[in-house]
Amino acid sequence: MSDTALTKDFTTEAVLSVLTGRLLCDIGGIYEVLNWMTGESLYTHQLPRVGREAEPVILGMHPHLAEAVAEADQVNAENYAAWSAKWKARYGESIAIPRFNIAEHERIDPMSELAEKAHPDRIVVLDGSQREGQS
């Protein structure tokens, strides 16, 4: 699938993890969905905001997924696998997800956004261009 495609299929677990806030897959699945929707390489602290932006976009394309969002409060560490299986049976193995348009997503520099959340003295930027012992 090309980078200019309007939709892309992702696992049901990854899509519902984004929508419900319940981790049903490896965290990498959430990054895949949200990175593709934004066309960016998101940082961890950006996932909650972008997930909130994604919810109305995904539900706009798939309003039937609102049922899973309503049921998500029942999901916990003991029963998440059963809910995941139930939702896969209901919605299929994958769900097509659209890209954001310019009005649906606010692009924010990751370091600027982090500075809004944490005092700048607590932010450490690692530069991997030089290794220890090399100059």
Tab-separated table of N, CA and C in Angstrom:
chain	number	residue	atom	x	y	z
A	1	MET	N	0.848	-1.179	0.000
A	1	MET	CA	0.000	0.000	0.000
A	1	MET	C	0.892	1.239	0.000
A	2	SER	N	0.562	2.216	-0.798
A	2	SER	CA	1.395	3.413	-0.897
A	2	SER	C	1.146	4.354	0.272
A	3	ASP	N	2.074	5.287	0.460
A	3	ASP	CA	1.941	6.271	1.531
A	3	ASP	C	0.830	7.269	1.258
A	4	THR	N	0.320	7.309	0.033
A	4	THR	CA	-0.738	8.251	-0.306
A	4	THR	C	-2.119	7.629	-0.198
A	5	ALA	N	-2.206	6.398	0.244
A	5	ALA	CA	-3.500	5.729	0.391
A	5	ALA	C	-4.363	6.482	1.394
A	6	LEU	N	-5.658	6.430	1.194
A	6	LEU	CA	-6.581	7.122	2.088
A	6	LEU	C	-6.888	6.319	3.340
A	7	THR	N	-6.822	4.990	3.240
A	7	THR	CA	-7.043	4.139	4.408
A	7	THR	C	-6.011	3.018	4.416
A	8	LYS	N	-5.850	2.432	5.583
A	8	LYS	CA	-4.954	1.294	5.736
A	8	LYS	C	-5.554	0.378	6.788
A	9	ASP	N	-5.438	-0.930	6.566
A	9	ASP	CA	-5.950	-1.908	7.526
A	9	ASP	C	-4.961	-2.117	8.664
A	10	PHE	N	-5.501	-2.123	9.882
A	10	PHE	CA	-4.732	-2.422	11.088
A	10	PHE	C	-5.479	-3.481	11.871
A	11	THR	N	-4.768	-4.159	12.763
A	11	THR	CA	-5.435	-5.190	13.561
A	11	THR	C	-6.540	-4.567	14.394
A	12	THR	N	-7.577	-5.341	14.591
A	12	THR	CA	-8.695	-4.886	15.418
A	12	THR	C	-8.211	-4.517	16.811
A	13	GLU	N	-7.280	-5.298	17.359
A	13	GLU	CA	-6.764	-5.004	18.702
A	13	GLU	C	-6.086	-3.638	18.753
A	14	ALA	N	-5.303	-3.312	17.739
A	14	ALA	CA	-4.605	-2.023	17.728
A	14	ALA	C	-5.590	-0.868	17.611
A	15	VAL	N	-6.555	-0.998	16.717
A	15	VAL	CA	-7.542	0.067	16.526
A	15	VAL	C	-8.364	0.263	17.795
A	16	LEU	N	-8.809	-0.833	18.395
A	16	LEU	CA	-9.620	-0.702	19.607
A	16	LEU	C	-8.790	-0.254	20.803
A	17	SER	N	-7.498	-0.520	20.801
A	17	SER	CA	-6.629	0.028	21.850
A	17	SER	C	-6.594	1.550	21.760
A	18	VAL	N	-6.492	2.070	20.546
A	18	VAL	CA	-6.513	3.520	20.343
A	18	VAL	C	-7.854	4.087	20.785
A	19	LEU	N	-8.938	3.450	20.370
A	19	LEU	CA	-10.277	3.970	20.657
A	19	LEU	C	-10.677	3.879	22.120
A	20	THR	N	-10.346	2.779	22.757
A	20	THR	CA	-10.867	2.523	24.103
A	20	THR	C	-9.915	2.935	25.216
A	21	GLY	N	-8.643	3.100	24.890
A	21	GLY	CA	-7.667	3.372	25.934
A	21	GLY	C	-7.276	2.133	26.718
A	22	ARG	N	-7.736	0.972	26.283
A	22	ARG	CA	-7.384	-0.308	26.906
A	22	ARG	C	-6.347	-0.985	26.025
A	23	LEU	N	-5.227	-1.377	26.611
A	23	LEU	CA	-4.145	-1.970	25.831
A	23	LEU	C	-4.474	-3.425	25.514
A	24	LEU	N	-4.862	-3.673	24.261
A	24	LEU	CA	-5.241	-5.007	23.793
A	24	LEU	C	-4.157	-5.622	22.919
A	25	CYS	N	-3.099	-4.869	22.665
A	25	CYS	CA	-2.029	-5.312	21.774
A	25	CYS	C	-0.712	-4.773	22.307
A	26	ASP	N	0.361	-5.129	21.640
A	26	ASP	CA	1.659	-4.543	21.936
A	26	ASP	C	1.573	-3.038	21.676
A	27	ILE	N	2.261	-2.239	22.468
A	27	ILE	CA	2.227	-0.782	22.307
A	27	ILE	C	2.632	-0.360	20.894
A	28	GLY	N	3.431	-1.192	20.238
A	28	GLY	CA	3.823	-0.898	18.864
A	28	GLY	C	2.641	-0.783	17.922
A	29	GLY	N	1.572	-1.525	18.190
A	29	GLY	CA	0.372	-1.433	17.364
A	29	GLY	C	-0.272	-0.062	17.437
A	30	ILE	N	-0.251	0.539	18.621
A	30	ILE	CA	-0.808	1.881	18.792
A	30	ILE	C	0.047	2.891	18.029
A	31	TYR	N	1.366	2.755	18.158
A	31	TYR	CA	2.260	3.632	17.392
A	31	TYR	C	1.994	3.497	15.892
A	32	GLU	N	1.826	2.268	15.393
A	32	GLU	CA	1.596	2.062	13.960
A	32	GLU	C	0.344	2.788	13.493
A	33	VAL	N	-0.753	2.631	14.231
A	33	VAL	CA	-2.012	3.279	13.842
A	33	VAL	C	-1.853	4.796	13.847
A	34	LEU	N	-1.392	5.342	14.967
A	34	LEU	CA	-1.338	6.797	15.101
A	34	LEU	C	-0.249	7.422	14.239
A	35	ASN	N	0.889	6.753	14.080
A	35	ASN	CA	1.923	7.278	13.177
A	35	ASN	C	1.404	7.330	11.748
A	36	TRP	N	0.668	6.299	11.340
A	36	TRP	CA	0.146	6.288	9.974
A	36	TRP	C	-0.909	7.378	9.799
A	37	MET	N	-1.793	7.524	10.779
A	37	MET	CA	-2.839	8.546	10.667
A	37	MET	C	-2.237	9.944	10.555
A	38	THR	N	-1.163	10.197	11.294
A	38	THR	CA	-0.558	11.530	11.324
A	38	THR	C	0.494	11.745	10.246
A	39	GLY	N	1.118	10.664	9.788
A	39	GLY	CA	2.263	10.797	8.897
A	39	GLY	C	3.508	11.245	9.644
A	40	GLU	N	3.492	11.092	10.970
A	40	GLU	CA	4.596	11.510	11.830
A	40	GLU	C	5.158	10.300	12.561
A	41	SER	N	6.276	10.507	13.224
A	41	SER	CA	6.841	9.514	14.127
A	41	SER	C	6.647	10.066	15.539
A	42	LEU	N	5.554	9.657	16.164
A	42	LEU	CA	5.149	10.240	17.442
A	42	LEU	C	6.032	9.790	18.593
A	43	TYR	N	6.140	10.648	19.583
A	43	TYR	CA	6.812	10.329	20.838
A	43	TYR	C	5.747	9.821	21.811
A	44	THR	N	6.173	9.082	22.802
A	44	THR	CA	5.248	8.457	23.749
A	44	THR	C	4.301	9.462	24.390
A	45	HIS	N	4.808	10.615	24.792
A	45	HIS	CA	3.959	11.591	25.474
A	45	HIS	C	2.896	12.193	24.557
A	46	GLN	N	3.007	11.988	23.246
A	46	GLN	CA	2.030	12.511	22.303
A	46	GLN	C	0.860	11.558	22.068
A	47	LEU	N	1.026	10.293	22.424
A	47	LEU	CA	-0.004	9.293	22.121
A	47	LEU	C	-1.373	9.630	22.708
A	48	PRO	N	-1.481	10.043	23.971
A	48	PRO	CA	-2.823	10.337	24.500
A	48	PRO	C	-3.548	11.445	23.731
A	49	ARG	N	-2.845	12.531	23.426
A	49	ARG	CA	-3.482	13.638	22.701
A	49	ARG	C	-3.911	13.198	21.307
A	50	VAL	N	-3.014	12.531	20.600
A	50	VAL	CA	-3.329	12.118	19.235
A	50	VAL	C	-4.413	11.039	19.249
A	51	GLY	N	-4.416	10.196	20.268
A	51	GLY	CA	-5.497	9.219	20.410
A	51	GLY	C	-6.849	9.897	20.567
A	52	ARG	N	-6.883	10.989	21.334
A	52	ARG	CA	-8.143	11.741	21.484
A	52	ARG	C	-8.561	12.363	20.153
A	53	GLU	N	-7.581	12.821	19.376
A	53	GLU	CA	-7.897	13.354	18.051
A	53	GLU	C	-8.416	12.253	17.128
A	54	ALA	N	-7.881	11.054	17.283
A	54	ALA	CA	-8.230	9.944	16.391
A	54	ALA	C	-9.634	9.412	16.635
A	55	GLU	N	-10.097	9.467	17.881
A	55	GLU	CA	-11.381	8.838	18.203
A	55	GLU	C	-12.526	9.314	17.311
A	56	PRO	N	-12.793	10.623	17.174
A	56	PRO	CA	-13.918	11.016	16.316
A	56	PRO	C	-13.702	10.685	14.844
A	57	VAL	N	-12.456	10.665	14.407
A	57	VAL	CA	-12.160	10.345	13.006
A	57	VAL	C	-12.468	8.872	12.732
A	58	ILE	N	-12.008	8.002	13.630
A	58	ILE	CA	-12.256	6.563	13.457
A	58	ILE	C	-13.741	6.261	13.597
A	59	LEU	N	-14.378	6.845	14.615
A	59	LEU	CA	-15.812	6.596	14.801
A	59	LEU	C	-16.638	7.201	13.672
A	60	GLY	N	-16.150	8.269	13.057
A	60	GLY	CA	-16.845	8.840	11.904
A	60	GLY	C	-16.876	7.874	10.734
A	61	MET	N	-15.805	7.114	10.576
A	61	MET	CA	-15.735	6.124	9.503
A	61	MET	C	-16.407	4.817	9.909
A	62	HIS	N	-16.343	4.493	11.208
A	62	HIS	CA	-16.870	3.225	11.720
A	62	HIS	C	-17.752	3.473	12.949
A	63	PRO	N	-18.934	4.045	12.770
A	63	PRO	CA	-19.773	4.366	13.935
A	63	PRO	C	-20.152	3.142	14.763
A	64	HIS	N	-20.156	1.969	14.157
A	64	HIS	CA	-20.500	0.746	14.888
A	64	HIS	C	-19.479	0.410	15.977
A	65	LEU	N	-18.266	0.989	15.910
A	65	LEU	CA	-17.252	0.736	16.938
A	65	LEU	C	-17.571	1.445	18.254
A	66	ALA	N	-18.550	2.337	18.246
A	66	ALA	CA	-18.950	3.026	19.479
A	66	ALA	C	-19.414	2.026	20.533
A	67	GLU	N	-19.940	0.897	20.101
A	67	GLU	CA	-20.362	-0.136	21.051
A	67	GLU	C	-19.163	-0.644	21.855
A	68	ALA	N	-18.035	-0.845	21.202
A	68	ALA	CA	-16.826	-1.295	21.906
A	68	ALA	C	-16.333	-0.226	22.872
A	69	VAL	N	-16.412	1.034	22.470
A	69	VAL	CA	-16.000	2.128	23.353
A	69	VAL	C	-16.861	2.120	24.611
A	70	ALA	N	-18.164	1.912	24.439
A	70	ALA	CA	-19.079	1.868	25.589
A	70	ALA	C	-18.793	0.673	26.494
A	71	GLU	N	-18.352	-0.424	25.915
A	71	GLU	CA	-18.082	-1.640	26.694
A	71	GLU	C	-16.708	-1.630	27.366
A	72	ALA	N	-15.840	-0.727	26.965
A	72	ALA	CA	-14.436	-0.755	27.397
A	72	ALA	C	-14.251	-0.641	28.905
A	73	ASP	N	-15.179	-0.007	29.608
A	73	ASP	CA	-15.054	0.101	31.067
A	73	ASP	C	-15.063	-1.261	31.748
A	74	GLN	N	-15.564	-2.264	31.060
A	74	GLN	CA	-15.626	-3.611	31.627
A	74	GLN	C	-14.314	-4.387	31.449
A	75	VAL	N	-13.407	-3.859	30.644
A	75	VAL	CA	-12.160	-4.563	30.326
A	75	VAL	C	-11.136	-4.328	31.435
A	76	ASN	N	-10.504	-5.429	31.872
A	76	ASN	CA	-9.441	-5.330	32.878
A	76	ASN	C	-8.355	-6.356	32.561
A	77	ALA	N	-7.354	-6.432	33.417
A	77	ALA	CA	-6.205	-7.317	33.175
A	77	ALA	C	-6.600	-8.783	33.124
A	78	GLU	N	-7.656	-9.144	33.814
A	78	GLU	CA	-8.070	-10.547	33.851
A	78	GLU	C	-8.902	-10.957	32.635
A	79	ASN	N	-9.647	-10.016	32.035
A	79	ASN	CA	-10.577	-10.419	30.977
A	79	ASN	C	-10.300	-9.783	29.612
A	80	TYR	N	-9.180	-9.064	29.479
A	80	TYR	CA	-8.941	-8.367	28.213
A	80	TYR	C	-8.864	-9.319	27.021
A	81	ALA	N	-8.326	-10.521	27.213
A	81	ALA	CA	-8.206	-11.471	26.097
A	81	ALA	C	-9.585	-11.918	25.620
A	82	ALA	N	-10.500	-12.127	26.555
A	82	ALA	CA	-11.866	-12.517	26.183
A	82	ALA	C	-12.562	-11.385	25.430
A	83	TRP	N	-12.377	-10.142	25.903
A	83	TRP	CA	-12.975	-9.008	25.193
A	83	TRP	C	-12.347	-8.849	23.810
A	84	SER	N	-11.054	-9.036	23.721
A	84	SER	CA	-10.378	-8.936	22.435
A	84	SER	C	-10.950	-9.955	21.452
A	85	ALA	N	-11.131	-11.188	21.913
A	85	ALA	CA	-11.697	-12.242	21.058
A	85	ALA	C	-13.134	-11.901	20.658
A	86	LYS	N	-13.911	-11.382	21.602
A	86	LYS	CA	-15.305	-11.009	21.315
A	86	LYS	C	-15.354	-9.913	20.254
A	87	TRP	N	-14.499	-8.905	20.407
A	87	TRP	CA	-14.496	-7.805	19.450
A	87	TRP	C	-13.969	-8.240	18.088
A	88	LYS	N	-12.977	-9.132	18.046
A	88	LYS	CA	-12.501	-9.638	16.755
A	88	LYS	C	-13.596	-10.434	16.062
A	89	ALA	N	-14.361	-11.205	16.828
A	89	ALA	CA	-15.474	-11.954	16.236
A	89	ALA	C	-16.534	-10.996	15.693
A	90	ARG	N	-16.748	-9.903	16.388
A	90	ARG	CA	-17.769	-8.927	15.992
A	90	ARG	C	-17.326	-8.070	14.808
A	91	TYR	N	-16.064	-7.596	14.828
A	91	TYR	CA	-15.610	-6.607	13.847
A	91	TYR	C	-14.651	-7.146	12.791
A	92	GLY	N	-14.166	-8.371	12.969
A	92	GLY	CA	-13.208	-8.937	12.026
A	92	GLY	C	-11.782	-8.786	12.518
A	93	GLU	N	-10.852	-9.343	11.769
A	93	GLU	CA	-9.438	-9.348	12.156
A	93	GLU	C	-8.767	-7.993	11.989
A	94	SER	N	-9.295	-7.167	11.084
A	94	SER	CA	-8.673	-5.863	10.839
A	94	SER	C	-9.742	-4.812	10.565
A	95	ILE	N	-9.325	-3.553	10.728
A	95	ILE	CA	-10.220	-2.414	10.522
A	95	ILE	C	-9.455	-1.376	9.708
A	96	ALA	N	-10.093	-0.855	8.666
A	96	ALA	CA	-9.477	0.180	7.829
A	96	ALA	C	-9.537	1.519	8.559
A	97	ILE	N	-8.408	2.202	8.585
A	97	ILE	CA	-8.290	3.466	9.304
A	97	ILE	C	-7.908	4.569	8.321
A	98	PRO	N	-8.575	5.731	8.408
A	98	PRO	CA	-8.235	6.840	7.513
A	98	PRO	C	-7.061	7.660	8.042
A	99	ARG	N	-6.438	8.395	7.146
A	99	ARG	CA	-5.427	9.379	7.553
A	99	ARG	C	-6.164	10.616	8.078
A	100	PHE	N	-5.489	11.371	8.925
A	100	PHE	CA	-6.030	12.658	9.349
A	100	PHE	C	-5.989	13.629	8.179
A	101	ASN	N	-6.981	14.519	8.124
A	101	ASN	CA	-6.839	15.661	7.232
A	101	ASN	C	-6.298	16.820	8.069
A	102	ILE	N	-6.000	17.918	7.445
A	102	ILE	CA	-5.328	19.021	8.141
A	102	ILE	C	-6.163	19.588	9.290
A	103	ALA	N	-7.485	19.488	9.208
A	103	ALA	CA	-8.352	20.029	10.258
A	103	ALA	C	-8.505	19.079	11.450
A	104	GLU	N	-8.112	17.831	11.292
A	104	GLU	CA	-8.352	16.823	12.332
A	104	GLU	C	-7.182	16.619	13.286
A	105	HIS	N	-6.001	17.086	12.910
A	105	HIS	CA	-4.807	16.824	13.719
A	105	HIS	C	-3.942	18.067	13.822
A	106	GLU	N	-3.564	18.392	15.054
A	106	GLU	CA	-2.660	19.515	15.278
A	106	GLU	C	-1.235	18.990	15.390
A	107	ARG	N	-0.387	19.402	14.477
A	107	ARG	CA	1.021	19.006	14.533
A	107	ARG	C	1.731	19.899	15.548
A	108	ILE	N	2.342	19.265	16.541
A	108	ILE	CA	3.078	19.985	17.578
A	108	ILE	C	4.471	19.374	17.667
A	109	ASP	N	5.481	20.220	17.676
A	109	ASP	CA	6.850	19.748	17.839
A	109	ASP	C	6.928	18.915	19.118
A	110	PRO	N	7.454	17.685	19.050
A	110	PRO	CA	7.471	16.810	20.225
A	110	PRO	C	8.184	17.402	21.437
A	111	MET	N	9.296	18.100	21.218
A	111	MET	CA	10.031	18.666	22.348
A	111	MET	C	9.280	19.849	22.952
A	112	SER	N	8.631	20.653	22.124
A	112	SER	CA	7.821	21.761	22.639
A	112	SER	C	6.650	21.230	23.450
A	113	GLU	N	6.041	20.172	22.951
A	113	GLU	CA	4.909	19.581	23.667
A	113	GLU	C	5.364	18.985	24.999
A	114	LEU	N	6.521	18.357	25.007
A	114	LEU	CA	7.048	17.806	26.253
A	114	LEU	C	7.347	18.921	27.249
A	115	ALA	N	7.874	20.048	26.765
A	115	ALA	CA	8.181	21.178	27.647
A	115	ALA	C	6.921	21.746	28.291
A	116	GLU	N	5.764	21.565	27.657
A	116	GLU	CA	4.498	21.989	28.254
A	116	GLU	C	4.082	21.069	29.392
A	117	LYS	N	4.570	19.833	29.387
A	117	LYS	CA	4.172	18.833	30.372
A	117	LYS	C	5.175	18.688	31.513
A	118	ALA	N	6.440	18.943	31.235
A	118	ALA	CA	7.495	18.752	32.234
A	118	ALA	C	8.392	19.985	32.258
A	119	HIS	N	8.925	20.295	33.413
A	119	HIS	CA	9.842	21.429	33.528
A	119	HIS	C	11.058	21.159	32.640
A	120	PRO	N	11.514	22.165	31.916
A	120	PRO	CA	12.657	21.962	31.012
A	120	PRO	C	13.898	21.379	31.690
A	121	ASP	N	14.072	21.632	32.988
A	121	ASP	CA	15.216	21.058	33.702
A	121	ASP	C	15.131	19.541	33.792
A	122	ARG	N	13.937	18.995	33.621
A	122	ARG	CA	13.739	17.549	33.722
A	122	ARG	C	13.838	16.850	32.367
A	123	ILE	N	14.020	17.601	31.308
A	123	ILE	CA	14.086	17.037	29.960
A	123	ILE	C	15.544	16.821	29.577
A	124	VAL	N	15.874	15.603	29.225
A	124	VAL	CA	17.223	15.255	28.791
A	124	VAL	C	17.141	14.828	27.329
A	125	VAL	N	17.866	15.519	26.483
A	125	VAL	CA	17.897	15.192	25.059
A	125	VAL	C	19.186	14.433	24.790
A	126	LEU	N	19.047	13.229	24.264
A	126	LEU	CA	20.209	12.403	23.945
A	126	LEU	C	20.572	12.598	22.484
A	127	ASP	N	21.830	12.846	22.246
A	127	ASP	CA	22.330	12.987	20.890
A	127	ASP	C	23.177	11.758	20.596
A	128	GLY	N	22.700	10.895	19.759
A	128	GLY	CA	23.388	9.645	19.459
A	128	GLY	C	24.451	9.771	18.394
A	129	SER	N	24.817	10.996	18.021
A	129	SER	CA	25.794	11.153	16.946
A	129	SER	C	27.213	10.810	17.386
A	130	GLN	N	27.490	10.862	18.693
A	130	GLN	CA	28.812	10.488	19.195
A	130	GLN	C	28.647	9.434	20.271
A	131	ARG	N	29.501	8.453	20.243
A	131	ARG	CA	29.486	7.417	21.275
A	131	ARG	C	30.550	7.724	22.310
A	132	GLU	N	30.348	7.193	23.492
A	132	GLU	CA	31.308	7.393	24.574
A	132	GLU	C	32.688	6.913	24.133
A	133	GLY	N	33.695	7.720	24.412
A	133	GLY	CA	35.059	7.354	24.052
A	133	GLY	C	35.445	7.797	22.650
A	134	GLN	N	34.484	8.319	21.888
A	134	GLN	CA	34.775	8.808	20.540
A	134	GLN	C	34.687	10.324	20.548
A	135	SER	N	35.465	10.957	19.715
A	135	SER	CA	35.355	12.410	19.608
A	135	SER	C	35.282	12.843	18.170
